[in-house]
Coordinates of C-alpha atoms in Angstrom, one line a residue:
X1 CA 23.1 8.0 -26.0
X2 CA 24.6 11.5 -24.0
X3 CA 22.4 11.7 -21.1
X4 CA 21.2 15.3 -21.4
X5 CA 21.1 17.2 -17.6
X6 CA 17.7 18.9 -18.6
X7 CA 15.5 15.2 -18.8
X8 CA 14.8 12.9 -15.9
X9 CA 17.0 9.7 -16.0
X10 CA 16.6 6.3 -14.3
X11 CA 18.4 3.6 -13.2
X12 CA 16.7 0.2 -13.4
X13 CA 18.8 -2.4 -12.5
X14 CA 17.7 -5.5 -14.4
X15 CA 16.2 -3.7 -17.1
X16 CA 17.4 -7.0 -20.1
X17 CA 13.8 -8.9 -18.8
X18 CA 10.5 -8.7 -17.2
X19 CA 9.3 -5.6 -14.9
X20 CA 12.5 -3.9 -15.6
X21 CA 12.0 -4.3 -19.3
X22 CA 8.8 -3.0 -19.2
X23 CA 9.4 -0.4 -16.6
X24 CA 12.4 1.4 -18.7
X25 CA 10.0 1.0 -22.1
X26 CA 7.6 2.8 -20.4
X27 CA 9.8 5.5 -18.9
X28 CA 11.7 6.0 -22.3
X29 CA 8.4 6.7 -23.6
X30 CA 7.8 9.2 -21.5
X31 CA 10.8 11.4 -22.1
X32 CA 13.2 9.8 -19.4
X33 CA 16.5 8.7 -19.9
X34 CA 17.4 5.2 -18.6
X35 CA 20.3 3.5 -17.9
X36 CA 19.1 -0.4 -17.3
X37 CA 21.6 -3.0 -16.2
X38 CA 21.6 -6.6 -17.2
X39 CA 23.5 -10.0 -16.9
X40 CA 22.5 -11.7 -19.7
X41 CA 24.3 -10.5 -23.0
X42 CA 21.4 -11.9 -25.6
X43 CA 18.4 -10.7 -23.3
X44 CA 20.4 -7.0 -22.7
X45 CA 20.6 -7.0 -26.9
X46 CA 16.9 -7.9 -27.2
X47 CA 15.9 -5.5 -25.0
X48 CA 18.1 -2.9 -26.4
X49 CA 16.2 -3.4 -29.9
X50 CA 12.9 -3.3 -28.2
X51 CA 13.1 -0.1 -26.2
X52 CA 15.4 1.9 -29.1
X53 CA 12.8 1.0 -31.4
X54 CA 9.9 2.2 -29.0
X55 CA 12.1 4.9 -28.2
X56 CA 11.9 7.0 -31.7
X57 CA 11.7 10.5 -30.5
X58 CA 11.3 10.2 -26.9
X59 CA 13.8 8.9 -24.2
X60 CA 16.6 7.4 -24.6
X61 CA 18.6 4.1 -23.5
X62 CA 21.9 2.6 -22.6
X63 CA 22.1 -0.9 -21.0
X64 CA 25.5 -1.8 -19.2
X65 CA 26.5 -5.6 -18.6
X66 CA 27.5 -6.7 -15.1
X67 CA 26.8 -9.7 -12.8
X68 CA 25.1 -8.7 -9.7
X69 CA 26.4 -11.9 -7.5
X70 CA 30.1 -10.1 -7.6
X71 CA 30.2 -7.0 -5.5
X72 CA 33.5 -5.6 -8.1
X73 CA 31.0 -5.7 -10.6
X74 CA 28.6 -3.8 -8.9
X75 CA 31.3 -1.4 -8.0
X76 CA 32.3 -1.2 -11.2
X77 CA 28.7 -0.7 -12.6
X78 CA 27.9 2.3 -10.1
X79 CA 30.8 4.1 -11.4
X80 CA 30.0 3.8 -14.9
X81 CA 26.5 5.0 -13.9
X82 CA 28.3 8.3 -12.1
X83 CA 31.0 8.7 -15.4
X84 CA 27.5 8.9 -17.1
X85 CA 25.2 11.1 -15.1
X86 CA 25.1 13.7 -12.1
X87 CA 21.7 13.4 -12.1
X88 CA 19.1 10.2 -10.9
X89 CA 15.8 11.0 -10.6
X90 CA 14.5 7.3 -9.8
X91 CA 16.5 4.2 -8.9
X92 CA 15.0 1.3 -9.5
X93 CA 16.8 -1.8 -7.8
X94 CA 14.8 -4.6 -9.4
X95 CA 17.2 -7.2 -10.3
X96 CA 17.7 -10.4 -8.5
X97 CA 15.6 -13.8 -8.6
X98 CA 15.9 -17.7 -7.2
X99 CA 18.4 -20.2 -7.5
X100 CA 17.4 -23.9 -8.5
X101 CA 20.1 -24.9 -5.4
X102 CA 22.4 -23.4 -3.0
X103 CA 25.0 -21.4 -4.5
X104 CA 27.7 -19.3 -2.9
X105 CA 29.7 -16.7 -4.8
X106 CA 33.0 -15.4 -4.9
X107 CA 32.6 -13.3 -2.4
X108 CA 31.3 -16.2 0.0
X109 CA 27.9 -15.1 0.0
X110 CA 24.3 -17.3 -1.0
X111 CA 23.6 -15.7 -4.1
X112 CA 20.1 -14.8 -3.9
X113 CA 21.4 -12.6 -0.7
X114 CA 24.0 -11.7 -2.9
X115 CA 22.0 -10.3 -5.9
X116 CA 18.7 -9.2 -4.3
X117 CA 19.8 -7.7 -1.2
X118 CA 23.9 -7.0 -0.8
X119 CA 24.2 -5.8 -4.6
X120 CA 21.8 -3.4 -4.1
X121 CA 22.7 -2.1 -0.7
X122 CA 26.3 -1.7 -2.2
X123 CA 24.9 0.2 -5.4
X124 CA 22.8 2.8 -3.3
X125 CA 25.6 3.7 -1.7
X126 CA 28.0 4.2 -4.4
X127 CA 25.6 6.5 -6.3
X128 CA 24.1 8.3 -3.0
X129 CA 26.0 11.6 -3.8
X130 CA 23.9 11.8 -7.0
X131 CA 20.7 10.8 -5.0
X132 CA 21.6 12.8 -2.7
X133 CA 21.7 16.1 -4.9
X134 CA 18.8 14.8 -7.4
X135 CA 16.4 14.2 -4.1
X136 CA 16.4 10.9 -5.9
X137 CA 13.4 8.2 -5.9
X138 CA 14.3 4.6 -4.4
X139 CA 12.1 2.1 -5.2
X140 CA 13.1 -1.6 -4.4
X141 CA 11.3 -4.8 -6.4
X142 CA 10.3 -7.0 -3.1
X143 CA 7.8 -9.9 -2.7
X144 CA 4.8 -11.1 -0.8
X145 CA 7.2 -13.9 -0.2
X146 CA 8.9 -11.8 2.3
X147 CA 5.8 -13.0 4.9
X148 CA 6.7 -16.3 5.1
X149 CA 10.0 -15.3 6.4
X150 CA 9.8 -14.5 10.3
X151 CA 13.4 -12.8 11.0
X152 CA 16.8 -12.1 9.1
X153 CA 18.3 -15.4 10.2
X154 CA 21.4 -13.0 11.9
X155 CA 23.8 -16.2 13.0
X156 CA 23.7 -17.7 9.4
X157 CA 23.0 -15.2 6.6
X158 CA 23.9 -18.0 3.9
X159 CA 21.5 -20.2 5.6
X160 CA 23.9 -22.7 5.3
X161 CA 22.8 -24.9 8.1
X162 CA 18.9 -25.5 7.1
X163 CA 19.2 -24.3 3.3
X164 CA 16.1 -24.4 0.7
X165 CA 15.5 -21.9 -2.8
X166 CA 12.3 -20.7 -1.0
X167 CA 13.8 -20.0 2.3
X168 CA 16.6 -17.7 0.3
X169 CA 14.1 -15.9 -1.8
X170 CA 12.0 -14.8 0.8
X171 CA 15.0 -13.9 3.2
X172 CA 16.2 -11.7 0.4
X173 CA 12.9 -10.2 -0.1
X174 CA 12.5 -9.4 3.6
X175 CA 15.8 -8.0 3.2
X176 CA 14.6 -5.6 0.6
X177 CA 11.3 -3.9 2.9
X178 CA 13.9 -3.2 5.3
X179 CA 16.6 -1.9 3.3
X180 CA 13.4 0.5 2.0
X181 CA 12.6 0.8 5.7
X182 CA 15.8 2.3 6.9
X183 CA 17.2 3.5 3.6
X184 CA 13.6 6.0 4.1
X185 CA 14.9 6.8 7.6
X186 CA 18.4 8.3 6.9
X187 CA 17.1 9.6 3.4
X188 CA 14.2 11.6 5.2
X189 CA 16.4 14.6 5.4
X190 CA 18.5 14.2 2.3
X191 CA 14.9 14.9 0.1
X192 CA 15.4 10.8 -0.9
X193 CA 12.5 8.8 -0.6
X194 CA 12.4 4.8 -0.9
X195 CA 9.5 2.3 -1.3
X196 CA 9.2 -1.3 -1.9
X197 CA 7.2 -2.7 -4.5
X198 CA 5.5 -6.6 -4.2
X199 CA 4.7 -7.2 -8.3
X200 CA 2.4 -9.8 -8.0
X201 CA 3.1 -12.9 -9.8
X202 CA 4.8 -11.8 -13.3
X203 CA 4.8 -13.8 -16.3
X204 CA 8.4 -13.7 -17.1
X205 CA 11.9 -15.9 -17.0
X206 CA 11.6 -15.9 -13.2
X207 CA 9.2 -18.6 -13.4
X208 CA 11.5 -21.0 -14.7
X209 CA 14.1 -21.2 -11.8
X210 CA 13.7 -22.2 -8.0
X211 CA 13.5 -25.8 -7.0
X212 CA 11.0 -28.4 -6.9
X213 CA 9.2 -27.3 -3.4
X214 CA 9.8 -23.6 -5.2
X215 CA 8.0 -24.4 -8.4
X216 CA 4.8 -26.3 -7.0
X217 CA 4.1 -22.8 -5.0
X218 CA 4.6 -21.2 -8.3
X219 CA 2.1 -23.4 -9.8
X220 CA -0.5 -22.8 -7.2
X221 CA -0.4 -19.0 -7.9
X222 CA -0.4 -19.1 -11.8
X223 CA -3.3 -18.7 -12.6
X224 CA -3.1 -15.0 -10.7
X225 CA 0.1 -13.6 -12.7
X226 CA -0.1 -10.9 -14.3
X227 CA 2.0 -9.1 -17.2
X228 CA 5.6 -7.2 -16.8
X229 CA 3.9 -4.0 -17.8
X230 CA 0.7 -4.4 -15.5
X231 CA 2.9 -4.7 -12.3
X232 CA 5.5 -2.1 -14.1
X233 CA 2.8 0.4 -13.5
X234 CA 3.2 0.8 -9.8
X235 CA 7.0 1.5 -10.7
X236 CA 6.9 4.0 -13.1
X237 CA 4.3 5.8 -10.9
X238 CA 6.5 5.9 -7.8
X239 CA 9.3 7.0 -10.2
X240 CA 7.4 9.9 -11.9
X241 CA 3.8 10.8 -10.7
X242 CA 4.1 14.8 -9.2
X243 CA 1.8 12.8 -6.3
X244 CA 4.0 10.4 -5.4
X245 CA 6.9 12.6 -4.5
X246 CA 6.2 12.9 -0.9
X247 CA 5.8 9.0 0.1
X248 CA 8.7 7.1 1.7
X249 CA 8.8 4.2 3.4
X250 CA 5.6 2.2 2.3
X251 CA 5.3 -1.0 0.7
X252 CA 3.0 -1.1 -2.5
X253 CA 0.8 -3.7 -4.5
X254 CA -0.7 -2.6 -7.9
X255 CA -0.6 1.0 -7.6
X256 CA -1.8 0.6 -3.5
X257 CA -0.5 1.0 -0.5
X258 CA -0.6 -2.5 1.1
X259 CA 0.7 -3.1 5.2
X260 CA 3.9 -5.7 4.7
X261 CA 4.6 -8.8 7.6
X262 CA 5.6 -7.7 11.0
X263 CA 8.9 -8.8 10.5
X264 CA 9.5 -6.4 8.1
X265 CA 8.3 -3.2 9.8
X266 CA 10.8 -4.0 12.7
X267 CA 13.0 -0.8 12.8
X268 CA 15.5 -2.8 15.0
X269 CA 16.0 -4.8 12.2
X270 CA 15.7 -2.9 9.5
X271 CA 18.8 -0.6 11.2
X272 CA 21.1 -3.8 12.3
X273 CA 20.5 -4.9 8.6
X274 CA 22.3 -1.5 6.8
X275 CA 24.8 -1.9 9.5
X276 CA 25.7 -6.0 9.2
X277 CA 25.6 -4.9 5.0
X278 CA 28.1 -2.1 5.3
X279 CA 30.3 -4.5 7.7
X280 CA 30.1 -7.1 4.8
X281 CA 30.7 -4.8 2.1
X282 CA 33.6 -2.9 3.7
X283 CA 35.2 -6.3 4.1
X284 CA 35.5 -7.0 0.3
X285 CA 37.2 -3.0 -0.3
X286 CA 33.9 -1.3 -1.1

């Protein structure tokens, strides 16, 4: 696919599986063009077959490979995204997930931070030129886990000393309302906005990872998930409703705007977070 400059594109990062499947389906069906990143080389070919073949004479597609617990391949993947495009109407930052145990990566980060939070931050600012000029929409795939996280544990990021897959997740996912929180504040005047999304509980391959402690919590709550496309919804709507244009900074559920945990509505925070990111980021050369 060329990406034309007279259609919308999006970037959904993620895009092989789940809400970022369903999300670039949807979009591509509606006339957008989306470049979708994935990890996984048989789910990124599935899911190229499925949205080509929804595609027919609407959008259009390309999914790019890359691992996002390895900052150079996030760097690489945000300047295949600008060779492609000047243009980026909606970035989606939806990849990420749980670990089954404590995993650091070669960068010397916990991966869930790694892929949820630090990948993201880094690919945001590698493309912000072209969000800059397209007066882009940001919209970040967080978690109603994020409340049962009180603080950004500052002194031990890896959360080496007191480490569990649950405590990760919903570190990361705190992480991402206040990455939305301040990435709303210094994109006010820039005509970028950014919101946070909570899903709800998806049926998809997320289910199948976390450890023990993680999985009974899932099972308590599955009798309340819903599909990939119902919570894609509240993404695509963000991206592309006329409506939606104007909000920044909010935190949604279903299609609603829904008040997140204290903790994540601390501008303190969500400031000293960007800054402790770009410290860690500049570290590695990027």
């Amino acid at each position: 696919m060329t990406i034309s400059p007279e259609l919308p594109v999006a970037v959904i990062t993620g895009a092989s599986a789940g809400i970022g499947k369903a999300a670039a389906r949807m979009l591509v069906a509606m006339g957008w063009q989306v470049i979708g990143t994935g990890r996984d080389p048989s789910r990124s070919t599935s899911a190229i077959a499925e949205i080509e073949g929804a595609a027919k004479d609407c959008g259009g597609f390309i999914m790019l490979r890359g691992d996002f617990d390895v900052m150079a391949e996030v760097a690489r993947l945000a300047d295949e995204i600008s060779g492609l495009t000047a243009r980026i109407d909606a970035l989606v930052l939806n990849a990420g997930g749980v670990r089954d145990a404590m995993v650091i990566t070669p960068d010397g980060f916990e991966a869930t931070f790694a892929a949820n939070h630090l990948a993201h931050f880094l690919l945001t600012k590698r493309l912000m030129p072209i969000l800059q000029t397209s007066h882009a929409r940001v919209i970040s795939t967080s978690s109603d886990a994020h409340e049962y996280c009180p603080a950004i544990n500052w002194d031990d990021l890896n959360l080496a000393a007191n480490y569990s897959t649950g405590a990760a997740y919903c570190q990361a996912k705190l992480a991402n309302v206040l990455f939305t929180r301040e990435l709303a504040r210094r994109g006010a005047d820039q005509g970028i906005t950014a919101n946070a999304i909570h899903p709800g509980a998806v049926t998809s391959n997320f289910w199948s990872h976390g450890d023990a402690t993680f999985q009974t919590r899932i099972d308590e709550i599955r009798d309340r998930a819903v599909t990939p496309d119902a919570a894609a919804k509240t993404i695509v709507h963000l991206a592309s409703a006329p409506e939606a244009a104007a909000i920044t900074g909010s935190y949604f559920f279903m299609g609603e705007i829904r008040e997140p945990s204290v903790a994540a509505k601390d501008d303190e925070a969500a400031a000293r977070l960007w800054n402790v990111s770009e410290a860690l980021i500049a570290k590695l050369g990027h």
